[in-house]
Coordinates of C-alpha atoms in Angstrom, one line a residue:
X1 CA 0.0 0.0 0.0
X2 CA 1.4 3.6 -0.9
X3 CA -0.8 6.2 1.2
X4 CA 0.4 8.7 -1.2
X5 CA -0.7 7.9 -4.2
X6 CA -3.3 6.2 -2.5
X7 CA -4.6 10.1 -2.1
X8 CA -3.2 11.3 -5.1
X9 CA -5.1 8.9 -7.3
X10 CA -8.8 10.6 -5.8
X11 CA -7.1 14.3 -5.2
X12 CA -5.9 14.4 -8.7
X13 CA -9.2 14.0 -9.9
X14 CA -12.6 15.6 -9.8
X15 CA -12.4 15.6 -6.2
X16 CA -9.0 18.0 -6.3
X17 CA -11.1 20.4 -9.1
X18 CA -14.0 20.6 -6.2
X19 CA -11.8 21.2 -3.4
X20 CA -9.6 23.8 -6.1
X21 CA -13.1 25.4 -6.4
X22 CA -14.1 25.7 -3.0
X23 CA -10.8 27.6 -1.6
X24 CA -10.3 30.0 -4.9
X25 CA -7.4 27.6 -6.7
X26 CA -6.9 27.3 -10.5
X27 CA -6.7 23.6 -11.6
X28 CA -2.8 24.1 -12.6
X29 CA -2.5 25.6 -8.6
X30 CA -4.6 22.4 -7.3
X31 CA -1.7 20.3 -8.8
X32 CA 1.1 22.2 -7.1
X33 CA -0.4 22.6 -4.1
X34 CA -1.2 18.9 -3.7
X35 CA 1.9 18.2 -5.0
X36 CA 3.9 19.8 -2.7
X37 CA 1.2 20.1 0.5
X38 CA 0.1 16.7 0.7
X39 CA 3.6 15.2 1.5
X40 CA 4.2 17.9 3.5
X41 CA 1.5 17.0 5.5
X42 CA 1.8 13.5 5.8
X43 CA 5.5 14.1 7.0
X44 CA 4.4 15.9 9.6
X45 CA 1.5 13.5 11.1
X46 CA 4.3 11.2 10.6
X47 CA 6.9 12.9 12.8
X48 CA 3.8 12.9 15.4
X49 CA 3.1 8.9 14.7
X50 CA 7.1 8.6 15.8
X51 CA 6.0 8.9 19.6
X52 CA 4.0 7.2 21.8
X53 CA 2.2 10.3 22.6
X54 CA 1.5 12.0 19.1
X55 CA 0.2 8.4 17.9
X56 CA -2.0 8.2 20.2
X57 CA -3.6 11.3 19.4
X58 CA -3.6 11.0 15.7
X59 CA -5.6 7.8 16.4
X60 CA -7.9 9.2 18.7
X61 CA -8.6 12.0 16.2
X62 CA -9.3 9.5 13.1
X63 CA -11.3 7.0 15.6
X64 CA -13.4 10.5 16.7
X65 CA -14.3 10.7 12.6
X66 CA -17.4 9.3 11.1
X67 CA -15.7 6.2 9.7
X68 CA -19.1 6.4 6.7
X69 CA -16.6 9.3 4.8
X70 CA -13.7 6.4 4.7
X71 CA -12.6 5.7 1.3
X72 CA -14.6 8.1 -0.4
X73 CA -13.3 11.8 -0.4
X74 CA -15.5 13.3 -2.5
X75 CA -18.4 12.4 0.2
X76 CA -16.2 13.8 2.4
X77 CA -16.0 17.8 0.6
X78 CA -19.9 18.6 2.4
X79 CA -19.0 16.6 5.4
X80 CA -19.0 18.6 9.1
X81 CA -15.1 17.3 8.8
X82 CA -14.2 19.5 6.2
X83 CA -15.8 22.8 8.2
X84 CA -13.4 22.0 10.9
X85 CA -10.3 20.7 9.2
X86 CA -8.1 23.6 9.6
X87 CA -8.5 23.7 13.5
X88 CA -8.2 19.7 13.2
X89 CA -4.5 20.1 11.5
X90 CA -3.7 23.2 13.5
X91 CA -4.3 20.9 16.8
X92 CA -2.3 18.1 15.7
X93 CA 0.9 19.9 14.5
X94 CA 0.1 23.1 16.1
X95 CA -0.4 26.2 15.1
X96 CA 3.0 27.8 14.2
X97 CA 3.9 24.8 12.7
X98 CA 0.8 24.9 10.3
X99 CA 2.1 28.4 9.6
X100 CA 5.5 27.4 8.9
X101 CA 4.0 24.8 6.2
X102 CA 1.7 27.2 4.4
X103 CA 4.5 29.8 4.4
X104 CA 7.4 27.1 2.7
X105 CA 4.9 25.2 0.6
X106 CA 3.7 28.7 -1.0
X107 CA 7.3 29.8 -1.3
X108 CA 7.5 26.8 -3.2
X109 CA 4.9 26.8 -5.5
X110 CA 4.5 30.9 -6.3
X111 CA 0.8 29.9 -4.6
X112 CA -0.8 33.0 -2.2
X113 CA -0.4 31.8 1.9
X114 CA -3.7 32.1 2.3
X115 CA -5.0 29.7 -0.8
X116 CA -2.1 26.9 -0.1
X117 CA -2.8 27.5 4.3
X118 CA -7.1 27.0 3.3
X119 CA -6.0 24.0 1.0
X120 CA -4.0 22.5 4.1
X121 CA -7.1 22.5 6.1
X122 CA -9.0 20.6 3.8
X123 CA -6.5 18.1 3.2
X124 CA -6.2 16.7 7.0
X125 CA -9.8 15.2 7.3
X126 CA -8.9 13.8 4.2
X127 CA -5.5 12.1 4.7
X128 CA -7.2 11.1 8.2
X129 CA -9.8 9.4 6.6
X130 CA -7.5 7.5 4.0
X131 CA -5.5 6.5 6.7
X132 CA -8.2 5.1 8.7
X133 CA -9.5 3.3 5.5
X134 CA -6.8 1.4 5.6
X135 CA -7.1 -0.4 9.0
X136 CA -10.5 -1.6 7.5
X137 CA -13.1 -1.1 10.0
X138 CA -11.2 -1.3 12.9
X139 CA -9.9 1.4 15.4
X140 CA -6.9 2.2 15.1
X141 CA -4.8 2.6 18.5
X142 CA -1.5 4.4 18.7
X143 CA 0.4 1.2 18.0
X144 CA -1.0 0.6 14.5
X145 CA -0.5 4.6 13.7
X146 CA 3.0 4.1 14.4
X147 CA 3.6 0.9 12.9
X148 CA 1.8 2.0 9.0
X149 CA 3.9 5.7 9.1
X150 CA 6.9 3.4 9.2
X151 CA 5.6 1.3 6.4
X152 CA 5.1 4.9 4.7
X153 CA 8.1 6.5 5.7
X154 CA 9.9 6.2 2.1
X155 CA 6.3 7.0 0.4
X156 CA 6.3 10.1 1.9
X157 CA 10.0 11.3 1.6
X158 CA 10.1 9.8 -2.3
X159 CA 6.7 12.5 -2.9
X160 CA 8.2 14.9 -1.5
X161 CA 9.4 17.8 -4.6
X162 CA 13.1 18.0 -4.9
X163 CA 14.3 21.4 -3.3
X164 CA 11.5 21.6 -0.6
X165 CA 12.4 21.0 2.9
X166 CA 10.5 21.4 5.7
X167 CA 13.2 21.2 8.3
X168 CA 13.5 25.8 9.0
X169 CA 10.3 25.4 10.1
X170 CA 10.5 25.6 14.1
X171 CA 9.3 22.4 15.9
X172 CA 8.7 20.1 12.7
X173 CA 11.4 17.4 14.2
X174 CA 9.7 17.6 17.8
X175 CA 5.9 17.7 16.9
X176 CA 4.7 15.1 19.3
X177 CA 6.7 16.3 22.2
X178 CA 6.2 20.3 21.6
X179 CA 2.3 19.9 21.8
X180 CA 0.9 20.0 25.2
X181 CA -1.9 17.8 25.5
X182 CA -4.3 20.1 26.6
X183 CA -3.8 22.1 23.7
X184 CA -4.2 19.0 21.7
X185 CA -7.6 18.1 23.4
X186 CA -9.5 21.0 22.2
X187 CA -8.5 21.0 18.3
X188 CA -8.1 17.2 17.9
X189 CA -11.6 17.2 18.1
X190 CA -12.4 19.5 15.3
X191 CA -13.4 16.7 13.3
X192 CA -16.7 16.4 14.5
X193 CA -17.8 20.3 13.3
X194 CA -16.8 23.9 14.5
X195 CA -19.2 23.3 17.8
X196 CA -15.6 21.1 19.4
X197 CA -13.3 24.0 18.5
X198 CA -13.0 25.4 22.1
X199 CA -12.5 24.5 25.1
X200 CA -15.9 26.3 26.9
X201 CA -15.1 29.6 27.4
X202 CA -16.1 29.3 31.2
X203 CA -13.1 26.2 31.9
X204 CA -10.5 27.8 29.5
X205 CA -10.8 31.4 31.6
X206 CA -10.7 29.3 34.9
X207 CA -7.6 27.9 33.4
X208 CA -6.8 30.9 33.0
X209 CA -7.2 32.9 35.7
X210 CA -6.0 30.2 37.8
X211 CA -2.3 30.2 36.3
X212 CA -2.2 34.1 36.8
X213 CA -3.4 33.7 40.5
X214 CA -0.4 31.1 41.3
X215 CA 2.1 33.2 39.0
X216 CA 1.0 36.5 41.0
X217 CA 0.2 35.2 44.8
X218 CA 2.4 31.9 44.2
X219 CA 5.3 33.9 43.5
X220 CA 4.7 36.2 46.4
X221 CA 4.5 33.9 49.1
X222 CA 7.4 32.1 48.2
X223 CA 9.1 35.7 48.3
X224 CA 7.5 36.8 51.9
X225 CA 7.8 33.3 54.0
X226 CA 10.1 30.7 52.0
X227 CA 10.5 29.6 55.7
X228 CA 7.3 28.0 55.5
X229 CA 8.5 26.1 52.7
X230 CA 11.7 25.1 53.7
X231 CA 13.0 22.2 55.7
X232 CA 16.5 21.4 56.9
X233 CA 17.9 19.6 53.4
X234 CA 16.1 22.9 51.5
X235 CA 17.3 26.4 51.3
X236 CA 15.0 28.6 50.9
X237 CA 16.7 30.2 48.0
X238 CA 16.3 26.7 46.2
X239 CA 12.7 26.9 47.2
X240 CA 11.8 29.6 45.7
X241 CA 13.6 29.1 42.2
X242 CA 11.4 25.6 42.7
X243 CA 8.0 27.8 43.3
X244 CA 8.8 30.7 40.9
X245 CA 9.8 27.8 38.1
X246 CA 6.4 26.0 38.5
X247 CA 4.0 29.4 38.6
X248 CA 5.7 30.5 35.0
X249 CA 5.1 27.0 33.8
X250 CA 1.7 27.6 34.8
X251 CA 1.0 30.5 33.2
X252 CA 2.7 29.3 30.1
X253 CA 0.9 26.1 29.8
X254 CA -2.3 28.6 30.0
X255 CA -0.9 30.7 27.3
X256 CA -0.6 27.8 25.4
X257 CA -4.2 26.5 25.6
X258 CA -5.3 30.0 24.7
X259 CA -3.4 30.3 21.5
X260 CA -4.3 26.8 20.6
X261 CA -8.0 27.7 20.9
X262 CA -7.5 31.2 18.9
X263 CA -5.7 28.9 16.2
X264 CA -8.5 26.0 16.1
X265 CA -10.9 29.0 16.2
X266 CA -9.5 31.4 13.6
X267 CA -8.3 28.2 11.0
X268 CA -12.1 26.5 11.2
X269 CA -13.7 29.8 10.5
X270 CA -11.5 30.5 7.4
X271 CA -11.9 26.9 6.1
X272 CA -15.9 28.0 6.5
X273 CA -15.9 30.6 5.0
X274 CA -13.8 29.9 2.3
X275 CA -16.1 27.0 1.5
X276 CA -19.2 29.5 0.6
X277 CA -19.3 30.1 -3.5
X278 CA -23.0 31.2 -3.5
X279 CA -25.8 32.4 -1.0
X280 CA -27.0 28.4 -0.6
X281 CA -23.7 28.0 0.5
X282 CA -24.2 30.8 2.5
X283 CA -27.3 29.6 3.6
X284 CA -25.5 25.6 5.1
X285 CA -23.2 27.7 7.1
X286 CA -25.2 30.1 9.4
X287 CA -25.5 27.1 12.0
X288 CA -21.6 26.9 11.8
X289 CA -21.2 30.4 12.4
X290 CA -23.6 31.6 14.6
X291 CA -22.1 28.5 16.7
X292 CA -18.7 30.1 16.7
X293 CA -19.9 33.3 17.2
X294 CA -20.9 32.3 20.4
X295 CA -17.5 30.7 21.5
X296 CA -15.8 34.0 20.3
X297 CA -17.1 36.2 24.0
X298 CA -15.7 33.1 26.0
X299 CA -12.1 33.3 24.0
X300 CA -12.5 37.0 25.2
X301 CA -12.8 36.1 28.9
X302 CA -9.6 34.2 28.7
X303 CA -7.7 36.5 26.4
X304 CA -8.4 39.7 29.3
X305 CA -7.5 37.0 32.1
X306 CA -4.0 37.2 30.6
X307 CA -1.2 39.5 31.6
X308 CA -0.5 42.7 29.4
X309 CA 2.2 41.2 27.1
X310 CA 0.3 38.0 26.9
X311 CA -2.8 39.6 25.8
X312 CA -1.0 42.2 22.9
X313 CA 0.9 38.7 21.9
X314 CA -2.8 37.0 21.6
X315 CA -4.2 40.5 19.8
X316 CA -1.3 40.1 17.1
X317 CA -2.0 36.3 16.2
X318 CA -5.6 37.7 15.8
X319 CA -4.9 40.8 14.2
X320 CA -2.5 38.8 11.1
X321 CA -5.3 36.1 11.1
X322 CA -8.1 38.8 10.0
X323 CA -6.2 40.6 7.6
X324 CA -6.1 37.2 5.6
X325 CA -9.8 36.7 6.5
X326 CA -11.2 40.1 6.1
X327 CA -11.2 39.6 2.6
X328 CA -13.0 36.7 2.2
X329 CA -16.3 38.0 4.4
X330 CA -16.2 41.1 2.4
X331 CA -16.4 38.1 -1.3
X332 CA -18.9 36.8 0.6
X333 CA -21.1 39.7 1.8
X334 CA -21.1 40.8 -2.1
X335 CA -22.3 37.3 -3.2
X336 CA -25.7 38.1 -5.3
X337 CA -28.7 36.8 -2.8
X338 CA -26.7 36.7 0.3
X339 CA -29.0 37.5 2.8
X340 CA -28.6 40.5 5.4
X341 CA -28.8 37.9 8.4
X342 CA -25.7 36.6 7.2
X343 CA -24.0 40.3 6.1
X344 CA -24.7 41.0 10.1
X345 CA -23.4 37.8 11.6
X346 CA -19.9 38.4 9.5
X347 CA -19.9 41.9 10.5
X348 CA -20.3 40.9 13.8
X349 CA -17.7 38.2 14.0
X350 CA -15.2 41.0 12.6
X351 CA -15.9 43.5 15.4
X352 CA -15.6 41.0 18.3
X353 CA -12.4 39.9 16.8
X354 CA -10.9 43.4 16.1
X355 CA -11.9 43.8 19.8
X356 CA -9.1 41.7 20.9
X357 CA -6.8 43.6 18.7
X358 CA -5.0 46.5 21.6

C-alpha cells in the first residue's frame, strides 16, 4: 500500500477540481499545491506517529471521525469534517507549525499563503480518513498509527518535490513532544464540526485565571515566608527558584491552551468561509457560524485574564489572522442573494475579533 498515491489517485481528480473550487485555486494551482502540500503534510503527522504520545492522538482524532466518509473523499468535501479541518490540523501539529508549512509550501509553488494555508485544512480530514480506511473497519490505537507511518516512511519522503524541505520550520522534528496535550484536546476534536473547536469559554478562563493567580500570589508567598517552605535539606533560595519555576510554567501552559483555541478557532472559521461560493452556500453555514460566534465572547474572557504582554501577543495572532480573512467576508457579503442575516453575523464576527486587537 502507498498512502500517497493512495490520495493522489482521488485528489488528482474531480475531487481536487471541487476542493480547487471551494478555496479559490486554479486547476494548474490544485496540482502544485497537492503536490507539494500533501507530503508535506503527511511528514508531519508522521513525525507525530514517531512517539508514543503523538500516535496516540492522531488515532484518537481518526477513531473521533465518522468512519461512513472512509474511502470516499468526494463524500467527504460537504462533510461537518471539512468545516473544521483547519483547527483539526492546527491541533495536531500546532499552530506555528501549520504556519510554517503554508509559508514554505507557498514559497515553493509561487501559490498566495492564504489559498495553499485553506487548502492544508481541507487536506487533514482527508489524509485522516484514508488512513483510517486502511485499518479496514477497525480502530486504530496508537500502535498501529505508528507501525503504518513506518511502512510509509519512504512514500512520503520519495513524494516529497526536490528542493522543498520542511526542516527551518521551528518544531517540525519535535511535533509530538512540543504539543501540550491540553492544547491537543481542544482542536483534535475538530473533526466532529466547529461546535468542538473550544475549550468552553467558562473552563478555559478558569484555566486561566487560575495560572495568573499562582504566577502572581504563588510567587509572592514564596518571596514573603520561603521559611514555611523550607525544611532542613532545602534552602529557601532553592525553594523559591522551585516555586517561581512552576508558577511560569503555569501561566505558560495557560498561554498555550489560549493560542491553541484562537488557532482552532480562527483556521475553522477561514476553512468556512472559504467554503461559501453562493448564497445556498451561505445559507448551510449560518448554523456553523452563529455556533462560533458564540464561543468568540468566552475566548474573550480568557484573552483579558492574561497578563498585558500576553494579551498584545494574543491581539497580534488575531490581528494577522483577520487581515487574511477580512477579505473573504467582504467576497462573501457581495455574493448576489446573500441574505442580510448573514452580512450582520460576518460583521459581527469582525468586530468582536478586532476587539481583541490592543
Amino acid at each position: 500500500m502507498n498512502l500517497v498515491e493512495m490520495l493522489k489517485e482521488q485528489l488528482m481528480g474531480d475531487v481536487g477540481k471541487k476542493l480547487g473550487g471551494m478555496i479559490g485555486a486554479k486547476e494548474s494551482d490544485m496540482g502544485k499545491i497537492l503536490g507539494a502540500g500533501l507530503p508535506s503534510v503527511l511528514s508531519g503527522m508522521g513525525s507525530m506517529a514517531s512517539t508514543k504520545s503523538g500516535a496516540d492522538k492522531l488515532a484518537k482524532t481518526i477513531n473521533g471521525m465518522d468512519s461512513n466518509d472512509f474511502g470516499d473523499l468526494g463524500k467527504m468535501l460537504g462533510s461537518n469534517a471539512m468545516s473544521g479541518g483547519g483547527g483539526m490540523l492546527s491541533g495536531l501539529l500546532g499552530g506555528s507549525v501549520v504556519d510554517g508549512i503554508a509559508t514554505v509550501v507557498a514559497k515553493f509553488t509561487g501559490i498566495n499563503v492564504a489559498i495553499v494555508k485553506s487548502a492544508l485544512g481541507y487536506l487533514a480530514p482527508m489524509v485522516l480518513a484514508t488512513v483510517g480506511s486502511s485499518f479496514q473497519g477497525a480502530n486504530p490505537d496508537g500502535a498501529a498509527i505508528t507501525k503504518l507511518f513506518d511502512e510509509q516512511k519512504g512514500n512520503i519522503s520519495a513524494a516529497m518535490p526536490k528542493g522543498l524541505s520542511l526542516d527551518s520550520i521551528t518544531g517540525f522534528q519535535s511535533l509530538a513532544a512540543n504539543v501540550s496535550s491540553s492544547a491537543n484536546q481542544v482542536a483534535s476534536e475538530a473533526g466532529s464540526g466547529l461546535g468542538k473547536l473550544l475549550v468552553p469559554g467558562a473552563v478555559l478562563a478558569a484555566i486561566v485565571a487560575a495560572a495568573i493567580f499562582f504566577f502572581t500570589n504563588g510567587k509572592k508567598e514564596a518571596e514573603v515566608a520561603p521559611d514555611r517552605r523550607t525544611d532542613a535539606n532545602r534552602p529557601a533560595a532553592g525553594v523559591m527558584q522551585e516555586a517561581t519555576s512552576t508558577v511560569n510554567q503555569a501561566a505558560s501552559a495557560a498561554t498555550d491552551t489560549v493560542k491553541s483555541s484562537i488557532d482552532g478557532m480562527m483556521d475553522g472559521l477561514t476553512s468556512t468561509l472559504s467554503a461559501i461560493q453562493d448564497s445556498q452556500g451561505a445559507e448551510a453555514a449560518m448554523p456553523s457560524l452563529k455556533d462560533l460566534a458564540s464561543k468568540v465572547d468566552g475566548l474573550g474572557l480568557s484573552i483579558s485574564a492574561l497578563p498585558d504582554a500576553q494579551r498584545t501577543m494574543m491581539g497580534g495572532i488575531i490581528k494577522a489572522k483577520l487581515e487574511l480573512l477580512s477579505p473573504i467576508m467582504e467576497k462573501i457579503s457581495a455574493l448576489p442573494g446573500v441574505g442580510d442575516a448573514l452580512k450582520a453575523l460576518l460583521l459581527q464576527l469582525k468586530e468582536k475579533l478586532s476587539s481583541f486587537i490592543s
